[in-house]
PDB file of C-alpha atoms in Angstrom:
ATOM      1  CA  MET A   1     -87.686-128.409 -34.973  1.00 39.00           C
ATOM      2  CA  ILE A   2     -88.884-124.791 -35.268  1.00 39.00           C
ATOM      3  CA  ARG A   3     -86.512-122.629 -37.270  1.00 39.00           C
ATOM      4  CA  ILE A   4     -86.828-118.901 -36.589  1.00 38.00           C
ATOM      5  CA  THR A   5     -84.875-116.244 -38.454  1.00 37.00           C
ATOM      6  CA  ASP A   6     -84.445-112.539 -37.788  1.00 37.00           C
ATOM      7  CA  GLU A   7     -86.941-111.827 -40.553  1.00 39.00           C
ATOM      8  CA  ASN A   8     -89.744-113.058 -38.320  1.00 39.00           C
ATOM      9  CA  ALA A   9     -89.023-110.295 -35.837  1.00 38.00           C
ATOM     10  CA  GLU A  10     -88.694-107.468 -38.364  1.00 39.00           C
ATOM     11  CA  GLU A  11     -91.588-108.004 -40.722  1.00 39.00           C
ATOM     12  CA  PRO A  12     -95.240-108.414 -39.674  1.00 38.00           C
ATOM     13  CA  SER A  13     -97.079-111.477 -40.932  1.00 41.00           C
ATOM     14  CA  ASP A  14    -100.474-110.620 -42.444  1.00 38.00           C
ATOM     15  CA  THR A  15    -101.696-114.066 -41.517  1.00 40.00           C
ATOM     16  CA  LEU A  16    -100.536-113.892 -37.902  1.00 45.00           C
ATOM     17  CA  LEU A  17    -100.391-110.385 -36.458  1.00 45.00           C
ATOM     18  CA  PRO A  18    -102.480-107.268 -37.232  1.00 47.00           C
ATOM     19  CA  LYS A  19    -100.513-104.089 -37.808  1.00 45.00           C
ATOM     20  CA  SER A  20    -101.397-102.672 -34.376  1.00 46.00           C
ATOM     21  CA  LEU A  21    -100.184-105.856 -32.700  1.00 49.00           C
ATOM     22  CA  TYR A  22     -96.999-105.713 -34.754  1.00 44.00           C
ATOM     23  CA  MET A  23     -96.362-102.173 -33.502  1.00 46.00           C
ATOM     24  CA  MET A  24     -96.840-103.393 -29.934  1.00 51.00           C
ATOM     25  CA  ASN A  25     -94.328-106.121 -30.783  1.00 51.00           C
ATOM     26  CA  LEU A  26     -91.706-103.562 -31.818  1.00 46.00           C
ATOM     27  CA  GLN A  27     -92.344-101.379 -28.772  1.00 48.00           C
ATOM     28  CA  SER A  28     -92.160-104.365 -26.402  1.00 48.00           C
ATOM     29  CA  ASN A  29     -89.022-105.636 -28.089  1.00 48.00           C
ATOM     30  CA  ASN A  30     -87.299-102.278 -27.619  1.00 45.00           C
ATOM     31  CA  THR A  31     -88.273-102.337 -23.942  1.00 44.00           C
ATOM     32  CA  LEU A  32     -86.782-105.799 -23.617  1.00 42.00           C
ATOM     33  CA  ASN A  33     -83.498-104.757 -25.149  1.00 43.00           C
ATOM     34  CA  GLU A  34     -83.218-101.884 -22.676  1.00 40.00           C
ATOM     35  CA  ALA A  35     -83.976-104.079 -19.659  1.00 43.00           C
ATOM     36  CA  ASP A  36     -81.259-104.477 -17.065  1.00 45.00           C
ATOM     37  CA  ASN A  37     -82.193-108.043 -16.168  1.00 49.00           C
ATOM     38  CA  PRO A  38     -80.514-110.431 -18.633  1.00 46.00           C
ATOM     39  CA  LEU A  39     -82.648-113.337 -17.362  1.00 54.00           C
ATOM     40  CA  ILE A  40     -85.914-111.995 -18.809  1.00 57.00           C
ATOM     41  CA  PRO A  41     -86.730-113.896 -22.047  1.00 58.00           C
ATOM     42  CA  GLU A  42     -85.880-111.567 -24.924  1.00 73.00           C
ATOM     43  CA  ILE A  43     -88.255-113.079 -27.467  1.00 88.00           C
ATOM     44  CA  PRO A  44     -90.082-110.519 -29.648  1.00 91.00           C
ATOM     45  CA  LEU A  45     -93.845-110.838 -29.647  1.00 90.00           C
ATOM     46  CA  GLY A  46     -93.979-112.018 -33.263  1.00 92.00           C
ATOM     47  CA  LYS A  47     -91.487-114.807 -32.600  1.00 93.00           C
ATOM     48  CA  ALA A  48     -93.253-115.804 -29.381  1.00 94.00           C
ATOM     49  CA  MET A  49     -96.573-116.084 -31.235  1.00 94.00           C
ATOM     50  CA  HIS A  50     -94.897-117.983 -34.059  1.00 95.00           C
ATOM     51  CA  ILE A  51     -93.450-120.522 -31.634  1.00 95.00           C
ATOM     52  CA  LEU A  52     -96.714-120.999 -29.742  1.00 95.00           C
ATOM     53  CA  LEU A  53     -98.745-121.408 -32.931  1.00 95.00           C
ATOM     54  CA  ASN A  54     -96.379-123.957 -34.458  1.00 94.00           C
ATOM     55  CA  VAL A  55     -95.731-126.419 -31.656  1.00 93.00           C
ATOM     56  CA  LYS A  56     -97.108-129.905 -31.146  1.00 92.00           C
ATOM     57  CA  GLU A  57     -99.866-130.335 -28.603  1.00 92.00           C
ATOM     58  CA  GLN A  58     -97.801-132.617 -26.326  1.00 93.00           C
ATOM     59  CA  VAL A  59     -94.962-130.074 -26.159  1.00 94.00           C
ATOM     60  CA  PHE A  60     -97.402-127.222 -25.580  1.00 95.00           C
ATOM     61  CA  GLN A  61     -99.176-129.060 -22.748  1.00 93.00           C
ATOM     62  CA  GLN A  62     -95.847-129.942 -21.131  1.00 93.00           C
ATOM     63  CA  ALA A  63     -94.929-126.247 -21.206  1.00 92.00           C
ATOM     64  CA  VAL A  64     -98.293-125.399 -19.619  1.00 91.00           C
ATOM     65  CA  LYS A  65     -97.527-127.844 -16.779  1.00 90.00           C
ATOM     66  CA  ILE A  66     -94.191-126.107 -16.178  1.00 88.00           C
ATOM     67  CA  ILE A  67     -95.917-122.704 -16.149  1.00 84.00           C
ATOM     68  CA  LYS A  68     -98.536-123.999 -13.680  1.00 81.00           C
ATOM     69  CA  SER A  69     -95.802-125.339 -11.417  1.00 79.00           C
ATOM     70  CA  LYS A  70     -93.972-122.015 -11.492  1.00 71.00           C
ATOM     71  CA  LYS A  71     -97.196-120.112 -10.726  1.00 65.00           C
ATOM     72  CA  GLU A  72     -97.915-122.332  -7.715  1.00 62.00           C
ATOM     73  CA  HIS A  73     -94.444-121.819  -6.243  1.00 61.00           C
ATOM     74  CA  GLU A  74     -93.973-118.152  -7.131  1.00 58.00           C
ATOM     75  CA  GLU A  75     -96.999-116.373  -5.689  1.00 51.00           C
ATOM     76  CA  LYS A  76     -99.345-117.284  -8.533  1.00 47.00           C
ATOM     77  CA  GLU A  77     -97.419-115.279 -11.131  1.00 50.00           C
ATOM     78  CA  ILE A  78     -95.489-116.505 -14.110  1.00 53.00           C
ATOM     79  CA  THR A  79     -91.765-116.275 -13.523  1.00 49.00           C
ATOM     80  CA  SER A  80     -89.557-114.026 -15.631  1.00 53.00           C
ATOM     81  CA  VAL A  81     -86.487-116.268 -15.454  1.00 54.00           C
ATOM     82  CA  MET A  82     -85.305-118.038 -18.596  1.00 59.00           C
ATOM     83  CA  THR A  83     -85.744-121.811 -18.893  1.00 69.00           C
ATOM     84  CA  ASP A  84     -84.330-124.451 -21.229  1.00 79.00           C
ATOM     85  CA  SER A  85     -87.661-124.737 -23.064  1.00 87.00           C
ATOM     86  CA  PRO A  86     -88.221-122.301 -25.970  1.00 91.00           C
ATOM     87  CA  VAL A  87     -91.984-122.871 -25.634  1.00 93.00           C
ATOM     88  CA  VAL A  88     -91.981-121.945 -21.932  1.00 92.00           C
ATOM     89  CA  ASN A  89     -89.817-118.910 -22.715  1.00 92.00           C
ATOM     90  CA  ALA A  90     -92.299-117.911 -25.435  1.00 93.00           C
ATOM     91  CA  MET A  91     -95.177-118.161 -22.917  1.00 91.00           C
ATOM     92  CA  ILE A  92     -93.259-116.084 -20.369  1.00 89.00           C
ATOM     93  CA  SER A  93     -92.333-113.553 -23.056  1.00 90.00           C
ATOM     94  CA  LEU A  94     -95.961-113.291 -24.220  1.00 91.00           C
ATOM     95  CA  ASP A  95     -97.029-112.737 -20.626  1.00 88.00           C
ATOM     96  CA  ASN A  96     -94.394-110.031 -20.144  1.00 86.00           C
ATOM     97  CA  HIS A  97     -95.442-108.256 -23.356  1.00 87.00           C
ATOM     98  CA  ILE A  98     -99.058-108.109 -22.142  1.00 87.00           C
ATOM     99  CA  MET A  99     -98.041-107.008 -18.639  1.00 85.00           C
ATOM    100  CA  ARG A 100     -95.867-104.123 -19.876  1.00 82.00           C
ATOM    101  CA  SER A 101     -98.496-102.983 -22.368  1.00 80.00           C
ATOM    102  CA  THR A 102    -101.265-102.853 -19.741  1.00 75.00           C
ATOM    103  CA  GLN A 103     -99.340-101.275 -16.856  1.00 72.00           C
ATOM    104  CA  ASN A 104    -100.205 -97.690 -17.783  1.00 64.00           C
ATOM    105  CA  SER A 105    -103.821 -98.227 -18.850  1.00 61.00           C
ATOM    106  CA  ARG A 106    -105.592 -99.744 -15.839  1.00 61.00           C
ATOM    107  CA  GLU A 107    -107.982 -96.792 -15.427  1.00 64.00           C
ATOM    108  CA  ASP A 108    -109.371 -97.105 -18.961  1.00 70.00           C
ATOM    109  CA  LEU A 109    -110.894-100.572 -19.479  1.00 72.00           C
ATOM    110  CA  HIS A 110    -110.764-100.357 -23.283  1.00 76.00           C
ATOM    111  CA  GLU A 111    -107.080 -99.417 -23.332  1.00 81.00           C
ATOM    112  CA  HIS A 112    -106.323-101.970 -20.626  1.00 82.00           C
ATOM    113  CA  LEU A 113    -107.861-104.814 -22.648  1.00 89.00           C
ATOM    114  CA  GLU A 114    -106.489-103.660 -26.013  1.00 90.00           C
ATOM    115  CA  PRO A 115    -103.113-105.508 -25.987  1.00 88.00           C
ATOM    116  CA  LEU A 116    -104.758-108.792 -25.008  1.00 92.00           C
ATOM    117  CA  LYS A 117    -107.542-108.247 -27.534  1.00 93.00           C
ATOM    118  CA  TYR A 118    -104.994-107.727 -30.317  1.00 92.00           C
ATOM    119  CA  ILE A 119    -103.623-111.158 -29.552  1.00 94.00           C
ATOM    120  CA  TYR A 120    -107.064-112.763 -29.421  1.00 96.00           C
ATOM    121  CA  ASP A 121    -108.066-111.039 -32.682  1.00 95.00           C
ATOM    122  CA  SER A 122    -105.195-112.856 -34.409  1.00 94.00           C
ATOM    123  CA  LEU A 123    -106.553-116.186 -33.122  1.00 96.00           C
ATOM    124  CA  LYS A 124    -110.349-116.087 -33.284  1.00 95.00           C
ATOM    125  CA  LEU A 125    -110.887-116.577 -37.022  1.00 93.00           C
ATOM    126  CA  LYS A 126    -108.304-119.359 -37.065  1.00 94.00           C
ATOM    127  CA  ILE A 127    -110.344-121.158 -34.390  1.00 95.00           C
ATOM    128  CA  ILE A 128    -113.409-121.516 -36.629  1.00 93.00           C
ATOM    129  CA  LYS A 129    -111.577-122.351 -39.895  1.00 87.00           C
ATOM    130  CA  ARG A 130    -111.574-126.122 -40.421  1.00 79.00           C
ATOM    131  CA  GLY A 131    -111.954-126.544 -44.174  1.00 79.00           C
ATOM    132  CA  ASP A 132    -108.968-128.843 -44.732  1.00 83.00           C
ATOM    133  CA  SER A 133    -106.341-130.690 -42.712  1.00 85.00           C
ATOM    134  CA  LEU A 134    -103.932-127.728 -42.658  1.00 88.00           C
ATOM    135  CA  SER A 135    -106.686-125.344 -41.508  1.00 89.00           C
ATOM    136  CA  GLU A 136    -107.647-127.817 -38.814  1.00 91.00           C
ATOM    137  CA  ILE A 137    -104.061-127.913 -37.540  1.00 91.00           C
ATOM    138  CA  HIS A 138    -103.939-124.104 -37.418  1.00 92.00           C
ATOM    139  CA  SER A 139    -107.329-124.092 -35.694  1.00 94.00           C
ATOM    140  CA  ASN A 140    -106.146-126.534 -33.018  1.00 94.00           C
ATOM    141  CA  HIS A 141    -102.988-124.497 -32.377  1.00 95.00           C
ATOM    142  CA  ALA A 142    -104.968-121.241 -32.113  1.00 96.00           C
ATOM    143  CA  MET A 143    -107.441-122.962 -29.797  1.00 96.00           C
ATOM    144  CA  GLN A 144    -104.785-124.257 -27.410  1.00 95.00           C
ATOM    145  CA  LEU A 145    -103.120-120.831 -27.186  1.00 96.00           C
ATOM    146  CA  ALA A 146    -106.461-119.087 -26.577  1.00 96.00           C
ATOM    147  CA  LYS A 147    -107.329-121.695 -23.944  1.00 95.00           C
ATOM    148  CA  PHE A 148    -103.977-121.087 -22.242  1.00 94.00           C
ATOM    149  CA  LEU A 149    -104.790-117.360 -21.999  1.00 94.00           C
ATOM    150  CA  LEU A 150    -108.267-118.178 -20.706  1.00 94.00           C
ATOM    151  CA  VAL A 151    -107.411-120.836 -18.127  1.00 92.00           C
ATOM    152  CA  ASP A 152    -103.705-120.804 -17.251  1.00 88.00           C
ATOM    153  CA  SER A 153    -102.518-117.207 -17.564  1.00 86.00           C
ATOM    154  CA  HIS A 154    -103.032-114.617 -14.838  1.00 80.00           C
ATOM    155  CA  TYR A 155    -105.085-112.538 -17.304  1.00 87.00           C
ATOM    156  CA  THR A 156    -108.132-114.809 -16.998  1.00 90.00           C
ATOM    157  CA  SER A 157    -110.523-112.085 -15.820  1.00 91.00           C
ATOM    158  CA  ASP A 158    -109.369-109.697 -18.578  1.00 92.00           C
ATOM    159  CA  PHE A 159    -109.690-112.434 -21.182  1.00 94.00           C
ATOM    160  CA  CYS A 160    -113.217-113.237 -19.953  1.00 95.00           C
ATOM    161  CA  ALA A 161    -114.132-109.568 -20.355  1.00 94.00           C
ATOM    162  CA  ILE A 162    -112.985-109.764 -23.974  1.00 96.00           C
ATOM    163  CA  LEU A 163    -114.986-112.950 -24.572  1.00 96.00           C
ATOM    164  CA  SER A 164    -118.055-111.282 -23.083  1.00 95.00           C
ATOM    165  CA  GLN A 165    -117.687-108.418 -25.549  1.00 95.00           C
ATOM    166  CA  GLU A 166    -117.283-110.875 -28.420  1.00 97.00           C
ATOM    167  CA  LEU A 167    -120.473-112.742 -27.434  1.00 96.00           C
ATOM    168  CA  GLN A 168    -122.375-109.446 -27.559  1.00 95.00           C
ATOM    169  CA  SER A 169    -121.060-108.524 -31.007  1.00 94.00           C
ATOM    170  CA  GLU A 170    -123.196-108.750 -34.136  1.00 91.00           C
ATOM    171  CA  ASP A 171    -120.737-111.026 -35.955  1.00 95.00           C
ATOM    172  CA  LYS A 172    -121.771-114.668 -35.659  1.00 95.00           C
ATOM    173  CA  ARG A 173    -118.229-115.786 -36.518  1.00 95.00           C
ATOM    174  CA  TYR A 174    -116.861-114.014 -33.446  1.00 96.00           C
ATOM    175  CA  GLN A 175    -119.625-115.477 -31.303  1.00 97.00           C
ATOM    176  CA  LEU A 176    -118.945-118.972 -32.649  1.00 96.00           C
ATOM    177  CA  ALA A 177    -115.211-118.674 -31.908  1.00 97.00           C
ATOM    178  CA  VAL A 178    -115.990-117.924 -28.248  1.00 97.00           C
ATOM    179  CA  VAL A 179    -118.541-120.742 -28.029  1.00 97.00           C
ATOM    180  CA  LEU A 180    -116.062-123.250 -29.482  1.00 97.00           C
ATOM    181  CA  LEU A 181    -113.364-122.044 -27.076  1.00 97.00           C
ATOM    182  CA  LEU A 182    -115.669-122.428 -24.054  1.00 97.00           C
ATOM    183  CA  GLU A 183    -116.831-125.830 -25.284  1.00 97.00           C
ATOM    184  CA  SER A 184    -113.195-126.955 -25.556  1.00 96.00           C
ATOM    185  CA  MET A 185    -112.644-125.852 -21.956  1.00 96.00           C
ATOM    186  CA  THR A 186    -115.658-127.795 -20.649  1.00 96.00           C
ATOM    187  CA  GLN A 187    -114.615-130.938 -22.527  1.00 95.00           C
ATOM    188  CA  GLU A 188    -111.621-131.164 -20.195  1.00 93.00           C
ATOM    189  CA  TRP A 189    -113.792-131.100 -17.075  1.00 94.00           C
ATOM    190  CA  PRO A 190    -114.152-134.426 -15.214  1.00 91.00           C
ATOM    191  CA  SER A 191    -117.211-136.522 -16.010  1.00 89.00           C
ATOM    192  CA  LEU A 192    -120.110-136.317 -13.575  1.00 88.00           C
ATOM    193  CA  ASP A 193    -121.142-139.886 -14.409  1.00 80.00           C
ATOM    194  CA  THR A 194    -118.568-141.443 -12.096  1.00 75.00           C
ATOM    195  CA  ASN A 195    -118.580-142.404  -8.433  1.00 73.00           C
ATOM    196  CA  THR A 196    -115.883-139.826  -7.682  1.00 72.00           C
ATOM    197  CA  LYS A 197    -117.736-136.896  -6.105  1.00 78.00           C
ATOM    198  CA  GLU A 198    -114.838-134.431  -6.158  1.00 85.00           C
ATOM    199  CA  LEU A 199    -114.036-131.252  -8.056  1.00 88.00           C
ATOM    200  CA  HIS A 200    -110.763-129.350  -7.945  1.00 89.00           C
ATOM    201  CA  THR A 201    -110.837-125.645  -7.203  1.00 87.00           C
ATOM    202  CA  ASN A 202    -109.481-124.754 -10.648  1.00 88.00           C
ATOM    203  CA  ILE A 203    -112.511-126.488 -12.237  1.00 91.00           C
ATOM    204  CA  VAL A 204    -114.871-124.645  -9.875  1.00 88.00           C
ATOM    205  CA  GLU A 205    -113.265-121.341 -10.908  1.00 90.00           C
ATOM    206  CA  GLN A 206    -113.833-122.233 -14.563  1.00 93.00           C
ATOM    207  CA  ILE A 207    -117.478-123.087 -13.782  1.00 91.00           C
ATOM    208  CA  TYR A 208    -117.958-119.657 -12.207  1.00 88.00           C
ATOM    209  CA  MET A 209    -116.291-118.136 -15.267  1.00 91.00           C
ATOM    210  CA  LEU A 210    -118.854-119.840 -17.513  1.00 92.00           C
ATOM    211  CA  VAL A 211    -121.732-118.790 -15.238  1.00 89.00           C
ATOM    212  CA  ASP A 212    -120.764-115.147 -15.818  1.00 90.00           C
ATOM    213  CA  LEU A 213    -121.213-115.702 -19.569  1.00 93.00           C
ATOM    214  CA  CYS A 214    -124.510-117.608 -19.301  1.00 89.00           C
ATOM    215  CA  GLU A 215    -126.719-114.615 -20.018  1.00 88.00           C
ATOM    216  CA  SER A 216    -124.977-113.854 -23.326  1.00 92.00           C
ATOM    217  CA  LEU A 217    -124.964-117.545 -24.296  1.00 92.00           C
ATOM    218  CA  ALA A 218    -128.690-117.848 -23.555  1.00 89.00           C
ATOM    219  CA  ASN A 219    -129.416-114.703 -25.564  1.00 90.00           C
ATOM    220  CA  ILE A 220    -127.533-116.111 -28.560  1.00 92.00           C
ATOM    221  CA  SER A 221    -129.370-119.419 -28.381  1.00 89.00           C
ATOM    222  CA  ILE A 222    -132.766-117.703 -28.124  1.00 87.00           C
ATOM    223  CA  HIS A 223    -131.971-115.150 -30.853  1.00 88.00           C
ATOM    224  CA  TYR A 224    -130.933-117.803 -33.374  1.00 85.00           C
ATOM    225  CA  GLY A 225    -133.158-120.553 -31.958  1.00 74.00           C
ATOM    226  CA  ASP A 226    -135.828-120.484 -34.697  1.00 75.00           C
ATOM    227  CA  GLU A 227    -133.523-122.549 -36.888  1.00 75.00           C
ATOM    228  CA  PRO A 228    -131.057-124.929 -35.215  1.00 81.00           C
ATOM    229  CA  THR A 229    -127.506-123.923 -36.101  1.00 88.00           C
ATOM    230  CA  VAL A 230    -124.117-124.934 -34.736  1.00 92.00           C
ATOM    231  CA  LEU A 231    -123.922-121.599 -32.910  1.00 94.00           C
ATOM    232  CA  SER A 232    -127.366-121.716 -31.274  1.00 90.00           C
ATOM    233  CA  CYS A 233    -127.190-125.410 -30.352  1.00 90.00           C
ATOM    234  CA  LYS A 234    -123.695-125.213 -28.843  1.00 93.00           C
ATOM    235  CA  ALA A 235    -124.579-122.035 -26.924  1.00 92.00           C
ATOM    236  CA  CYS A 236    -127.617-123.830 -25.503  1.00 90.00           C
ATOM    237  CA  ASP A 237    -125.506-126.880 -24.597  1.00 92.00           C
ATOM    238  CA  LEU A 238    -123.035-124.662 -22.735  1.00 93.00           C
ATOM    239  CA  VAL A 239    -125.767-123.160 -20.548  1.00 90.00           C
ATOM    240  CA  ILE A 240    -127.091-126.630 -19.680  1.00 90.00           C
ATOM    241  CA  THR A 241    -123.559-127.915 -19.010  1.00 92.00           C
ATOM    242  CA  CYS A 242    -122.928-124.903 -16.798  1.00 88.00           C
ATOM    243  CA  SER A 243    -126.025-125.656 -14.706  1.00 86.00           C
ATOM    244  CA  LYS A 244    -125.068-129.311 -14.271  1.00 88.00           C
ATOM    245  CA  TYR A 245    -121.568-128.477 -13.071  1.00 89.00           C
ATOM    246  CA  THR A 246    -122.757-125.590 -10.886  1.00 86.00           C
ATOM    247  CA  ALA A 247    -125.007-128.097  -9.103  1.00 84.00           C
ATOM    248  CA  ALA A 248    -122.044-130.479  -8.823  1.00 85.00           C
ATOM    249  CA  ALA A 249    -119.996-127.702  -7.224  1.00 82.00           C
ATOM    250  CA  ILE A 250    -122.531-127.740  -4.374  1.00 80.00           C
ATOM    251  CA  THR A 251    -122.846-131.510  -3.917  1.00 80.00           C
ATOM    252  CA  HIS A 252    -119.234-132.524  -4.628  1.00 79.00           C
ATOM    253  CA  ARG A 253    -116.219-132.265  -2.357  1.00 80.00           C
ATOM    254  CA  ILE A 254    -113.974-129.369  -3.393  1.00 78.00           C
ATOM    255  CA  ILE A 255    -110.293-130.293  -3.575  1.00 80.00           C
ATOM    256  CA  THR A 256    -107.759-127.516  -2.997  1.00 74.00           C
ATOM    257  CA  PRO A 257    -104.073-127.656  -4.036  1.00 65.00           C
ATOM    258  CA  GLU A 258    -103.100-127.856  -0.355  1.00 58.00           C
ATOM    259  CA  MET A 259    -105.228-130.984   0.090  1.00 59.00           C
ATOM    260  CA  THR A 260    -103.442-132.750  -2.773  1.00 53.00           C
ATOM    261  CA  GLU A 261     -99.968-132.051  -1.369  1.00 52.00           C
ATOM    262  CA  THR A 262    -100.466-134.268   1.675  1.00 50.00           C
ATOM    263  CA  LYS A 263    -102.606-137.204   2.712  1.00 49.00           C
ATOM    264  CA  SER A 264    -102.847-136.069   6.324  1.00 45.00           C
ATOM    265  CA  PRO A 265    -106.305-135.003   7.594  1.00 46.00           C
ATOM    266  CA  LYS A 266    -107.223-131.382   7.136  1.00 47.00           C
ATOM    267  CA  ILE A 267    -109.118-129.159   9.578  1.00 42.00           C
ATOM    268  CA  ILE A 268    -111.885-127.352   7.693  1.00 41.00           C
ATOM    269  CA  LEU A 269    -113.362-124.131   9.071  1.00 39.00           C
ATOM    270  CA  ILE A 270    -117.145-124.400   9.232  1.00 35.00           C
ATOM    271  CA  GLU A 271    -117.679-120.663   8.663  1.00 38.00           C
ATOM    272  CA  SER A 272    -115.547-120.722   5.538  1.00 41.00           C
ATOM    273  CA  THR A 273    -117.414-123.778   4.204  1.00 43.00           C
ATOM    274  CA  LEU A 274    -120.814-122.166   4.773  1.00 41.00           C
ATOM    275  CA  THR A 275    -119.755-119.001   2.960  1.00 46.00           C
ATOM    276  CA  SER A 276    -118.488-121.022   0.015  1.00 53.00           C
ATOM    277  CA  ASP A 277    -121.727-123.067  -0.096  1.00 66.00           C
ATOM    278  CA  LYS A 278    -123.829-119.872  -0.216  1.00 73.00           C
ATOM    279  CA  LYS A 279    -121.789-118.561  -3.126  1.00 72.00           C
ATOM    280  CA  ARG A 280    -122.189-121.832  -5.033  1.00 71.00           C
ATOM    281  CA  THR A 281    -125.945-121.868  -4.307  1.00 75.00           C
ATOM    282  CA  ASP A 282    -126.312-118.327  -5.660  1.00 78.00           C
ATOM    283  CA  MET A 283    -124.384-119.351  -8.774  1.00 75.00           C
ATOM    284  CA  LEU A 284    -126.698-122.333  -9.267  1.00 73.00           C
ATOM    285  CA  ARG A 285    -129.820-120.153  -9.042  1.00 79.00           C
ATOM    286  CA  TYR A 286    -128.273-117.772 -11.565  1.00 76.00           C
ATOM    287  CA  SER A 287    -127.452-120.508 -14.097  1.00 75.00           C
ATOM    288  CA  TRP A 288    -130.850-122.197 -13.683  1.00 75.00           C
ATOM    289  CA  LYS A 289    -132.482-118.875 -14.468  1.00 78.00           C
ATOM    290  CA  TYR A 290    -131.068-119.019 -17.985  1.00 77.00           C
ATOM    291  CA  CYS A 291    -131.824-122.716 -18.340  1.00 77.00           C
ATOM    292  CA  ARG A 292    -135.495-121.917 -17.761  1.00 76.00           C
ATOM    293  CA  ARG A 293    -135.312-119.171 -20.379  1.00 73.00           C
ATOM    294  CA  LEU A 294    -134.040-121.741 -22.867  1.00 75.00           C
ATOM    295  CA  MET A 295    -136.932-124.171 -22.430  1.00 74.00           C
ATOM    296  CA  GLY A 296    -139.024-122.551 -25.151  1.00 68.00           C
ATOM    297  CA  THR A 297    -136.054-122.517 -27.549  1.00 67.00           C
ATOM    298  CA  ILE A 298    -135.300-126.174 -26.873  1.00 69.00           C
ATOM    299  CA  GLU A 299    -138.953-127.095 -27.552  1.00 67.00           C
ATOM    300  CA  SER A 300    -138.993-125.189 -30.844  1.00 62.00           C
ATOM    301  CA  VAL A 301    -135.720-126.779 -31.972  1.00 58.00           C
ATOM    302  CA  SER A 302    -137.054-130.237 -31.058  1.00 60.00           C
ATOM    303  CA  ALA A 303    -140.139-129.564 -33.183  1.00 57.00           C
ATOM    304  CA  VAL A 304    -137.990-128.643 -36.194  1.00 50.00           C
ATOM    305  CA  LEU A 305    -135.821-131.752 -35.792  1.00 50.00           C
TER     306      LEU A 305
END
């Protein structure tokens, strides 16, 4: 059981939240207290982060399923109504903190991404720290929260923009954190070595997300390709994985949420299918472009090994 005291809300944790994020926590908490709607989860940002970074994986994943269900039935947005689950309430509260902090900064991309980046900054170094069993636990918790923001929140595009910036940074630790996060996402994709030739739309969206990052991943692999490292090898693997699944998105049947709700036959518009196929073909050409760029790096790494 997670025990949370008032001290967690009043004092910033040097190991969890940077000072700027703590200030956003206080500002968001004051906004919550002044809200007229008593059903909005009134969990301060520090407490919400504490809950989400100290919960077992099974409980976290169950909360993610509840959030997904609410998004599907409430116009693709996370609900603001309290639930019986403290983990779900923490997710909703985290979402509300980000939403309020970005409402007045949509014209300036840097300011718009800043609240979400503060949260990611508190996670990224935890993701790569795996020196002992305790560090590995913290790493896994940070990874699952970052993956939730990447895949299951409605800030996916903003989060991808942050990851793109991190891949272009000069700090290899920041680059490695992104690579490990993307690798964790792809490990949950269905295997292509089965007879089931189907992909769900959410997987296709994640494939497109990875395609957008292929150029930066290829650049990292080529830049550090003279000597095989975890960073360069995993970045190379991600580009190859992206190409394989982009090809699968063309040849496999795409399953939409509406198709899974009923077993009755569906009428598919030919025009819509052709448009979708062209988009997937363009994505495949784009990802193959970077695969070809990696051929020389792969050959040089093979020679070293």
